[in-house]
Short mmCIF file of C-alpha atoms and ligand atoms in Angstrom, two decimals:
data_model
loop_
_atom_site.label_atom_id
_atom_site.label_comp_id
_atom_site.label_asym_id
_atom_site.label_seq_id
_atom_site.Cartn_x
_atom_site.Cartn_y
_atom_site.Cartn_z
CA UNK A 1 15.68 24.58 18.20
CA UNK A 2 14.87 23.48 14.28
CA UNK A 3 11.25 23.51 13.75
CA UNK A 4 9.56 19.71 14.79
CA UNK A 5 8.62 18.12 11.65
CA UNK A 6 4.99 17.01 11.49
CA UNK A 7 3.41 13.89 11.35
CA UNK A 8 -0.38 13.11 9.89
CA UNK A 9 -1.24 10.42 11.84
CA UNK A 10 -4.59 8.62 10.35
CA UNK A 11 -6.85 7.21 13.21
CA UNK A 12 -5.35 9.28 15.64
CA UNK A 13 -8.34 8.68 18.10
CA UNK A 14 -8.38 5.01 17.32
CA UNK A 15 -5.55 2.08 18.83
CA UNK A 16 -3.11 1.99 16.17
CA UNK A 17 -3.40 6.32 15.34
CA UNK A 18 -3.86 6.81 19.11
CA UNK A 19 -0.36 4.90 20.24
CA UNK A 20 1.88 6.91 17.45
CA UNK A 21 0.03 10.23 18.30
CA UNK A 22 1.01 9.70 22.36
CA UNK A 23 4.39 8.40 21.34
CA UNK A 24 5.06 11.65 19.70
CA UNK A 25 3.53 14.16 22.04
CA UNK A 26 5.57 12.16 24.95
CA UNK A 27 9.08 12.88 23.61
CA UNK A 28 8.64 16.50 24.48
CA UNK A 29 12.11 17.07 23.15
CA UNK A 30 12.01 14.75 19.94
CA UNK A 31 11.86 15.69 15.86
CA UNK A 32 8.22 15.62 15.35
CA UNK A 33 5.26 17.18 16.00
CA UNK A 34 1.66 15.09 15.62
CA UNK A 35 -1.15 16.24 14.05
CA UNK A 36 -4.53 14.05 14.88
CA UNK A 37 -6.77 13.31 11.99
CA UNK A 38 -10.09 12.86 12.75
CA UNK A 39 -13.67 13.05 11.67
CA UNK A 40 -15.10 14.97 14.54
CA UNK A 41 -12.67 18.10 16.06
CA UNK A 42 -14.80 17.93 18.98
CA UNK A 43 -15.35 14.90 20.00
CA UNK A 44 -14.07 13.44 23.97
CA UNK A 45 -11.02 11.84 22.31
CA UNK A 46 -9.60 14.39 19.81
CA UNK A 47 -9.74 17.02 22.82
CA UNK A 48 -8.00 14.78 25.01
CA UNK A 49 -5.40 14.59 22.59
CA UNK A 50 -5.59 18.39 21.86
CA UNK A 51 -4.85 18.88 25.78
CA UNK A 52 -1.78 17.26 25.28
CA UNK A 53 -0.04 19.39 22.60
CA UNK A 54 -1.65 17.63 19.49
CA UNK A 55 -2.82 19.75 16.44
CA UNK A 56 -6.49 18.16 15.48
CA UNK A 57 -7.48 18.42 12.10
CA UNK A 58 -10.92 16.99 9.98
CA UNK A 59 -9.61 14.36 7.56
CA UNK A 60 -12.19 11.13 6.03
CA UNK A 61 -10.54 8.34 4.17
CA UNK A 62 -13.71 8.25 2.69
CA UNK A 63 -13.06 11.83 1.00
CA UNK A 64 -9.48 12.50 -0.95
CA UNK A 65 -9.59 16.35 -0.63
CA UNK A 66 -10.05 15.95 3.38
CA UNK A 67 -6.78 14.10 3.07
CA UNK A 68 -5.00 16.80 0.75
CA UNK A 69 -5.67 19.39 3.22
CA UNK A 70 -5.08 17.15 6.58
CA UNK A 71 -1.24 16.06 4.53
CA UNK A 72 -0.62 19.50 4.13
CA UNK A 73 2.81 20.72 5.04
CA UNK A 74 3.15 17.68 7.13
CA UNK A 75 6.71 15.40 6.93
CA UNK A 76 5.36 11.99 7.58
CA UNK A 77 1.83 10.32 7.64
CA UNK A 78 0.62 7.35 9.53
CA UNK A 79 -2.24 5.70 6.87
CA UNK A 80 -4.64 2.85 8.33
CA UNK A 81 -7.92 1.45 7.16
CA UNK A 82 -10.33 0.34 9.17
CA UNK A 83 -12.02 -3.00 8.19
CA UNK A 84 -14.11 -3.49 11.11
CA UNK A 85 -16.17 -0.27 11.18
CA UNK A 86 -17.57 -1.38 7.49
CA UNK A 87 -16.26 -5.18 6.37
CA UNK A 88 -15.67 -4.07 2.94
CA UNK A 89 -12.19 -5.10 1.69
CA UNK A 90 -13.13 -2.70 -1.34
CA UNK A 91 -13.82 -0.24 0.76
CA UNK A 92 -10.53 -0.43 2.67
CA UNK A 93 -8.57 -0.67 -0.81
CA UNK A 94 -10.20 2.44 -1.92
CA UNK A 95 -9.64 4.37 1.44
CA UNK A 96 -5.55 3.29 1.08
CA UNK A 97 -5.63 4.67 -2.08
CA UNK A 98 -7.21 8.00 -1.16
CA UNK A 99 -4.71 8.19 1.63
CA UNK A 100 -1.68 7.46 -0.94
CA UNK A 101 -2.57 9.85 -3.17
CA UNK A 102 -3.16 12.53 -0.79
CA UNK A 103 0.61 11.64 0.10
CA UNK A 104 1.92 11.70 -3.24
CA UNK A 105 -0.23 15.59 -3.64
CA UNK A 106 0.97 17.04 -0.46
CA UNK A 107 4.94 15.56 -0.85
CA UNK A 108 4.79 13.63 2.07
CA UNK A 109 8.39 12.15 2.54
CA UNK A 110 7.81 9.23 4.91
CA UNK A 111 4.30 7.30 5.17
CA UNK A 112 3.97 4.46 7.26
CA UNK A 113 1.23 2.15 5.38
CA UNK A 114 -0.42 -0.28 8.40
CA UNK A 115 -0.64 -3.26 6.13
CA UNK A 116 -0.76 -7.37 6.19
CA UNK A 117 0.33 -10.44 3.92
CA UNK A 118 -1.64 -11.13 0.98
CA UNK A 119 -2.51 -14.90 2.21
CA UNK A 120 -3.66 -15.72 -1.13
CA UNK A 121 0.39 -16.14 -1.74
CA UNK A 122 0.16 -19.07 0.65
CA UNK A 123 -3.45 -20.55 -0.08
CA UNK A 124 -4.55 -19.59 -3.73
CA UNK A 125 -8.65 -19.07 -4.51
CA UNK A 126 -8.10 -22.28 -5.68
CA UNK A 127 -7.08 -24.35 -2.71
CA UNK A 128 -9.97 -26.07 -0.66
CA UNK A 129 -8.47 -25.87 2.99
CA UNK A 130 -10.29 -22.94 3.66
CA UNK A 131 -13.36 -21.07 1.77
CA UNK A 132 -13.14 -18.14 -0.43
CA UNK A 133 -14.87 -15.39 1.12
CA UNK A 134 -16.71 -12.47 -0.95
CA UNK A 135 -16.17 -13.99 -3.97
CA UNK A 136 -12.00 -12.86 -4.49
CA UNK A 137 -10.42 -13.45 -1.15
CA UNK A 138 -9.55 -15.86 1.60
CA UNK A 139 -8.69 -13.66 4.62
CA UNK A 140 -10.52 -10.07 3.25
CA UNK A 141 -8.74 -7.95 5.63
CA UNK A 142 -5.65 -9.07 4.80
CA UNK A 143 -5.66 -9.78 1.18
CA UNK A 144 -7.53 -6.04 0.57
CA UNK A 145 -4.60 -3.94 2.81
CA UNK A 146 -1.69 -6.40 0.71
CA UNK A 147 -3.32 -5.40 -2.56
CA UNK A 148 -3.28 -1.57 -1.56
CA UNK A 149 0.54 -1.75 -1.24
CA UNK A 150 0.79 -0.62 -4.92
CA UNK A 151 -1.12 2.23 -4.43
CA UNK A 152 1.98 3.58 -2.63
CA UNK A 153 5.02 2.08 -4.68
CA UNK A 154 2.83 2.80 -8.25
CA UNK A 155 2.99 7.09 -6.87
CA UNK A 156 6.23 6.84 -5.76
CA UNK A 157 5.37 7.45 -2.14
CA UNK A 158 8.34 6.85 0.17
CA UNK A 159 6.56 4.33 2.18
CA UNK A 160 7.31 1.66 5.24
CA UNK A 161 4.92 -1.17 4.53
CA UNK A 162 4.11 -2.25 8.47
CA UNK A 163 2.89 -5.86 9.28
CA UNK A 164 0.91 -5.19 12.73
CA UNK A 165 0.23 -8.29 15.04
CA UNK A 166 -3.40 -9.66 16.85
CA UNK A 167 -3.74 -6.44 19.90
CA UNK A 168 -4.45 -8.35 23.03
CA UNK A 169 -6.63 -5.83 23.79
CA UNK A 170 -8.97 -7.68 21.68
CA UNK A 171 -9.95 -9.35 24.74
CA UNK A 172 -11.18 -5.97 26.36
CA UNK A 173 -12.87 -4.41 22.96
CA UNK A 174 -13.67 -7.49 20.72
CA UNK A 175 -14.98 -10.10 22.98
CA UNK A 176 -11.89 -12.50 22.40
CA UNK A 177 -11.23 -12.68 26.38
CA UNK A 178 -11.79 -16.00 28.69
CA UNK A 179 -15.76 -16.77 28.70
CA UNK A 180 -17.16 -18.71 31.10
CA UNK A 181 -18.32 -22.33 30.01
CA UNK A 182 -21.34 -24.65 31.15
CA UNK A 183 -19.04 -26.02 33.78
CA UNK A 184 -18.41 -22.48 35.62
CA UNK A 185 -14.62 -22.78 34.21
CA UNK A 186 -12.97 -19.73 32.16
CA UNK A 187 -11.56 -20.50 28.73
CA UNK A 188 -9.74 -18.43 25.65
CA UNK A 189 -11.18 -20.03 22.35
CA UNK A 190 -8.54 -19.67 19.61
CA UNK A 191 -8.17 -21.96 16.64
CA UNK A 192 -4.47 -22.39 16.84
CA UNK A 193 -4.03 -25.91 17.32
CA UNK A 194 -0.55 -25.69 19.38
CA UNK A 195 1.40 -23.04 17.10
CA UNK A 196 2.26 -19.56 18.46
CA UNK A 197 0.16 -16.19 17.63
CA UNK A 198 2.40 -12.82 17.45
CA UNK A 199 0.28 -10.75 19.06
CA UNK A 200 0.90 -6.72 20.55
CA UNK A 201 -0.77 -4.43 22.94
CA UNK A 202 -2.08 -1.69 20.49
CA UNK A 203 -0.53 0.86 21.87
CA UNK A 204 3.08 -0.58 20.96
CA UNK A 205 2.16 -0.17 17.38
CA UNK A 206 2.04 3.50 17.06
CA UNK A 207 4.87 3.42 19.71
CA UNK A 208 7.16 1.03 17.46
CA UNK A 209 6.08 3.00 14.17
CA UNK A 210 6.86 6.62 16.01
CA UNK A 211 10.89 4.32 16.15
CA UNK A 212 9.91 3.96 12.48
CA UNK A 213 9.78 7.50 11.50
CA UNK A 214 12.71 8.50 13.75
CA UNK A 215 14.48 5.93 11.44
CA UNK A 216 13.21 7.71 8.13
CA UNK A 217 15.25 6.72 5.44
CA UNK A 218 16.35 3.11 6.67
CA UNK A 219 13.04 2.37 7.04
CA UNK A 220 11.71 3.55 3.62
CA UNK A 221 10.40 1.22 1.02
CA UNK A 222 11.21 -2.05 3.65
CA UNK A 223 8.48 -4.50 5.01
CA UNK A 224 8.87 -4.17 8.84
CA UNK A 225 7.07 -6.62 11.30
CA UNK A 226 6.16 -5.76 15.04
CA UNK A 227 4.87 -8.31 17.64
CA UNK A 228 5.04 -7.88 21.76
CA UNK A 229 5.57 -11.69 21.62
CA UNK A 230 4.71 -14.93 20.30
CA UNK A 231 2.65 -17.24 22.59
CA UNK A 232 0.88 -20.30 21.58
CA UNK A 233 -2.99 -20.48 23.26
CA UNK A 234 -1.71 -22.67 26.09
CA UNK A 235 0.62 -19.53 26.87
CA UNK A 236 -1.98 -16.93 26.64
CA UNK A 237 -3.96 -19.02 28.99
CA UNK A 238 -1.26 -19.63 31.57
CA UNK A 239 -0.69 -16.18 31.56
CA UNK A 240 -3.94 -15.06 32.26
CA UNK A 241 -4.40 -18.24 34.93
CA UNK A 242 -1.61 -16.16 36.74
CA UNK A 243 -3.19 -12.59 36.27
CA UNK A 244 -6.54 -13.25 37.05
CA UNK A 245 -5.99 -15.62 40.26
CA UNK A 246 -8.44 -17.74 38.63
CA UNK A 247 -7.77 -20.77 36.21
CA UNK A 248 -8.30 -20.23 32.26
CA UNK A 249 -8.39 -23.12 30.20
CA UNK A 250 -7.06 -23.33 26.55
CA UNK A 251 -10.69 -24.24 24.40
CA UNK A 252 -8.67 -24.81 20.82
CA UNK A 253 -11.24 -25.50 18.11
CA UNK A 254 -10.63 -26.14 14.63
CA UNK A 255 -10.85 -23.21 12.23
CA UNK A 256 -14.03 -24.64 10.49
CA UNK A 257 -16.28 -24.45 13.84
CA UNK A 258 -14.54 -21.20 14.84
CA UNK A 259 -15.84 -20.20 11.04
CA UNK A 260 -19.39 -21.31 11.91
CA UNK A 261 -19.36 -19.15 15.25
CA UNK A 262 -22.02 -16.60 13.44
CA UNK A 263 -20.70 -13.32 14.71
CA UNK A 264 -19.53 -10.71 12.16
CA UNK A 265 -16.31 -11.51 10.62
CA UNK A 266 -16.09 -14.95 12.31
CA UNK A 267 -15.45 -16.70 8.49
CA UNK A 268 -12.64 -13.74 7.75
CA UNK A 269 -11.11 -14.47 11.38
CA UNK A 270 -11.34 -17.98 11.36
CA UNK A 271 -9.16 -18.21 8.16
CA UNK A 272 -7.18 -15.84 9.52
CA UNK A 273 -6.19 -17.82 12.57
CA UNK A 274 -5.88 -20.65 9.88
CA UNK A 275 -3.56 -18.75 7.88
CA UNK A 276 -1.61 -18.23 11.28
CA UNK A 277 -1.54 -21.86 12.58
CA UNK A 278 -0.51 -23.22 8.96
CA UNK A 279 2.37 -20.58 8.12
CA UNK A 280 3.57 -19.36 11.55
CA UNK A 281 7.15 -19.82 10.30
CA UNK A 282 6.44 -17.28 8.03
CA UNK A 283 3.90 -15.69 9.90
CA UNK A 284 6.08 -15.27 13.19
CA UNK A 285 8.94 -14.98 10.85
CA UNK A 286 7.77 -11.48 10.02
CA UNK A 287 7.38 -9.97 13.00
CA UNK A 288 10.80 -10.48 15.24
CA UNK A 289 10.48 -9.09 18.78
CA UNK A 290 14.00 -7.84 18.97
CA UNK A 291 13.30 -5.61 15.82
CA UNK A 292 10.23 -4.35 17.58
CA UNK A 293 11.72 -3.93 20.46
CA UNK A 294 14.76 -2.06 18.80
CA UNK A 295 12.08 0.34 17.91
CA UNK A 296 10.40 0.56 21.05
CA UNK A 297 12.70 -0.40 23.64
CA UNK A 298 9.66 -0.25 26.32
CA UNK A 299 7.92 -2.86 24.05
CA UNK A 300 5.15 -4.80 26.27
CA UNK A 301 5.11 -8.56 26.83
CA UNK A 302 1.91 -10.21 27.62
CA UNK A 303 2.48 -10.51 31.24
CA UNK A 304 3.24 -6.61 31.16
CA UNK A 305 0.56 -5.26 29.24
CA UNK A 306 -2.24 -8.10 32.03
CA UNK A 307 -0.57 -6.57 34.61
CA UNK A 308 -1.57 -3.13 33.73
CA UNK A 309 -5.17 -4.14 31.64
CA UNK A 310 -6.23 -7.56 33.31
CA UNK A 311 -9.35 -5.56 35.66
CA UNK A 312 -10.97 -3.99 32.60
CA UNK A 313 -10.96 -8.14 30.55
CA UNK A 314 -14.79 -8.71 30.73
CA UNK A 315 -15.38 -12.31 31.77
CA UNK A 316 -18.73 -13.53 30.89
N1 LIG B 401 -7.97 -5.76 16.19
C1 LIG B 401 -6.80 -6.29 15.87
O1 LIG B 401 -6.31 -7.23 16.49
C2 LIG B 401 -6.01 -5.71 14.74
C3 LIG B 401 -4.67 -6.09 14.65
C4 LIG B 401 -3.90 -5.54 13.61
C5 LIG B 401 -4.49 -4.71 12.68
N2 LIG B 401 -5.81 -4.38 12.80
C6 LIG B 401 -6.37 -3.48 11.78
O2 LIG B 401 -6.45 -2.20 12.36
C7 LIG B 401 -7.32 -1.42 11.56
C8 LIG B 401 -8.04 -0.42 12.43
O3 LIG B 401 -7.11 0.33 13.16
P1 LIG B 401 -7.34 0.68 14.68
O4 LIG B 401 -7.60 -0.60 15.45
O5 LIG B 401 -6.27 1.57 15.10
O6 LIG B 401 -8.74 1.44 14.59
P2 LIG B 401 -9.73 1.86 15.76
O7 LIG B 401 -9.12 1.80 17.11
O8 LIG B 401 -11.01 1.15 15.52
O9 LIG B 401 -9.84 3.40 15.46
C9 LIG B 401 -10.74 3.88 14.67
C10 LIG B 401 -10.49 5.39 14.60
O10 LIG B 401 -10.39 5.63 13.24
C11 LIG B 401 -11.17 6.69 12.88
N3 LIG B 401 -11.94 6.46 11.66
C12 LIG B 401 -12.90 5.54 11.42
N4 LIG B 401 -13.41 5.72 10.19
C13 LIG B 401 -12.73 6.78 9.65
C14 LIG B 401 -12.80 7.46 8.43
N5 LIG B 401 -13.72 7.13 7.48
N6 LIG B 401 -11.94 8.46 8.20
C15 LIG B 401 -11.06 8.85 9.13
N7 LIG B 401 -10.96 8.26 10.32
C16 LIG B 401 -11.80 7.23 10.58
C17 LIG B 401 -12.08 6.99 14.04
O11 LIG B 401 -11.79 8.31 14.34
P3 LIG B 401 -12.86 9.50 14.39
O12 LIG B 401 -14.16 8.89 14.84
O13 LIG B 401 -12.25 10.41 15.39
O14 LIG B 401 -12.90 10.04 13.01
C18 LIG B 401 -11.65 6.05 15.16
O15 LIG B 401 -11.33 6.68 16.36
C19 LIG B 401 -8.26 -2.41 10.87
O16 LIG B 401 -8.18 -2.26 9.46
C20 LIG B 401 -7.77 -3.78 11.32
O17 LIG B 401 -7.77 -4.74 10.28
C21 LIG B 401 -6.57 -4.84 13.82
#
């Protein structure tokens, strides 16, 4: 048998990371072999994924030479940033442009870069319907990860730029499940008006960018979308109405009180959902099922990925 070709896969103990990494070690008899980067070797989650035929090596996106040596030899690298551990959209660009030029040093012939829209495209600094946030942006995480594309294309790095989708498992880890109001009744509070969110179970991502790599070369230097589907907030609530036994009402706000909800990144994710609501053609235009399911024919749809997650949505 040829010798598996290795892929670096960024975040491997995280969703996105995490989903590619168990895509890869699943297809026992498939092209690639992962290799988990991580910050701790010996931490709960890179053992797990040691047990199961991974190679675990130390890599920061904080620190360029950690990436040098984690690229190494490898064939492919999956390269995320991660906003939410540090809300610095200069942070992230500077962490995508450690991990591009560690690609560009160690040769790396296929990265995946997990990337968004630069919204500013659509609503300019200039343009009052939502408010600049930290002085140069309107939605930080997505305007910093747009402007690191060039990191890649300016070294030549034969790069996939991939537009990921909302996880629903936001409602497990981020708090964004039904709550409880005054009246005893369970409602989702989105800011959506009636338009339709693309949203994914995490895990698909990796599992749809693993069909990336197995692609390679019709894949490089393309903008590829992935979604699980797209379902307005009466949808999502329906959904869960049948999943939980229990009814959950739609609560849509507009994006200004979502803004004003106080918790951190509520401004950033309020003009987010914004963004979303006033562009979903393009928005939802991006991110076509049937490609993602192309990629990953066992692609989840909501009702699939409640039926398997619904017991661990906190409802407070
Ligand atoms: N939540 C959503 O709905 C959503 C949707 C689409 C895209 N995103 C984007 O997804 C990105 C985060 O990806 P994710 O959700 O896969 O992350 P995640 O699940 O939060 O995973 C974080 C993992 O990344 C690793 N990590 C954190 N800081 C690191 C560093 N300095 N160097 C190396 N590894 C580091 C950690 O690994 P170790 O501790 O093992 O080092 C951790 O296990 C964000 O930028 C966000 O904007 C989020």
């Amino acid at each position: 048998m040829a010798e598996k070709k290795i892929i670096a896969v960024v975040g491997a103990t995280g969703a996105q990371g995490g989903g590619l990494a168990r895509a890869i070690l699943r297809d026992k008899g498939g092209p690639f072999a992962a290799r988990a980067i991580t910050r701790d070797v010996s931490s709960d989650k890179a053992r797990e994924l040691a047990k199961l035929g991974a190679e675990v090596v130390a890599g920061d996106v904080d620190d360029v030479e950690s990436l040098k040596r984690a690229f190494k030899g490898a064939h492919g690298a999956y390269c995320v940033t991660f906003f939410w551990a540090h809300f610095s959209p200069e942070k992230e660009k500077a962490n995508a442009r450690a991990m591009a030029e560690a690609a560009e040093h160690a040769g790396i012939q296929h990265a995946i870069w997990s990337t968004f829209e630069d919204t500013r495209k659509s609503v300019p600094l200039s343009d009052g319907r939502m408010p600049t946030l930290m002085g140069n942006y309107k939605v930080p995480h997505f305007d910093a990860k747009a402007e690191a594309n060039h990191y890649f294309t300016d070294l030549g790095v034969p790069t996939t730029f991939l537009l990921t989708s909302f996880y629903w498992d936001n409602m497990i880890y981020f708090g964004m499940g039904p709550k409880e109001g005054p009246d005893g009744k369970l409602a989702i509070t989105l800011p959506m008006g009636d338009k339709k969110l693309p949203a994914i179970a995490a895990e698909d991502i990796g599992a749809c960018a693993y069909g990336i790599f197995k692609r390679g070369k019709e894949y490089i230097g393309t903008t590829v979308g992935v979604a699980g589907e797209h379902l307005t907030g009466a949808q999502m609530a329906a959904a869960l109405t049948k999943a939980l036994g229990r009814e959950v009402r739609y609560n849509e706000v507009p994006p200004d009180v979502y803004r004003s909800f106080g918790f951190p990144g509520a401004e950033d994710l309020g003009n987010m959902f914004q963004f979303k609501r006033d562009f979903q053609q393009l928005y939802c235009g991006a991110r076509d099922i049937g490609v993602s399911r192309s990629l990953h024919p066992s692609l989840q749809t909501f009702d699939a990925w409640l039926a398997k997650n619904v017991s661990r949505i906190p409802l407070e």
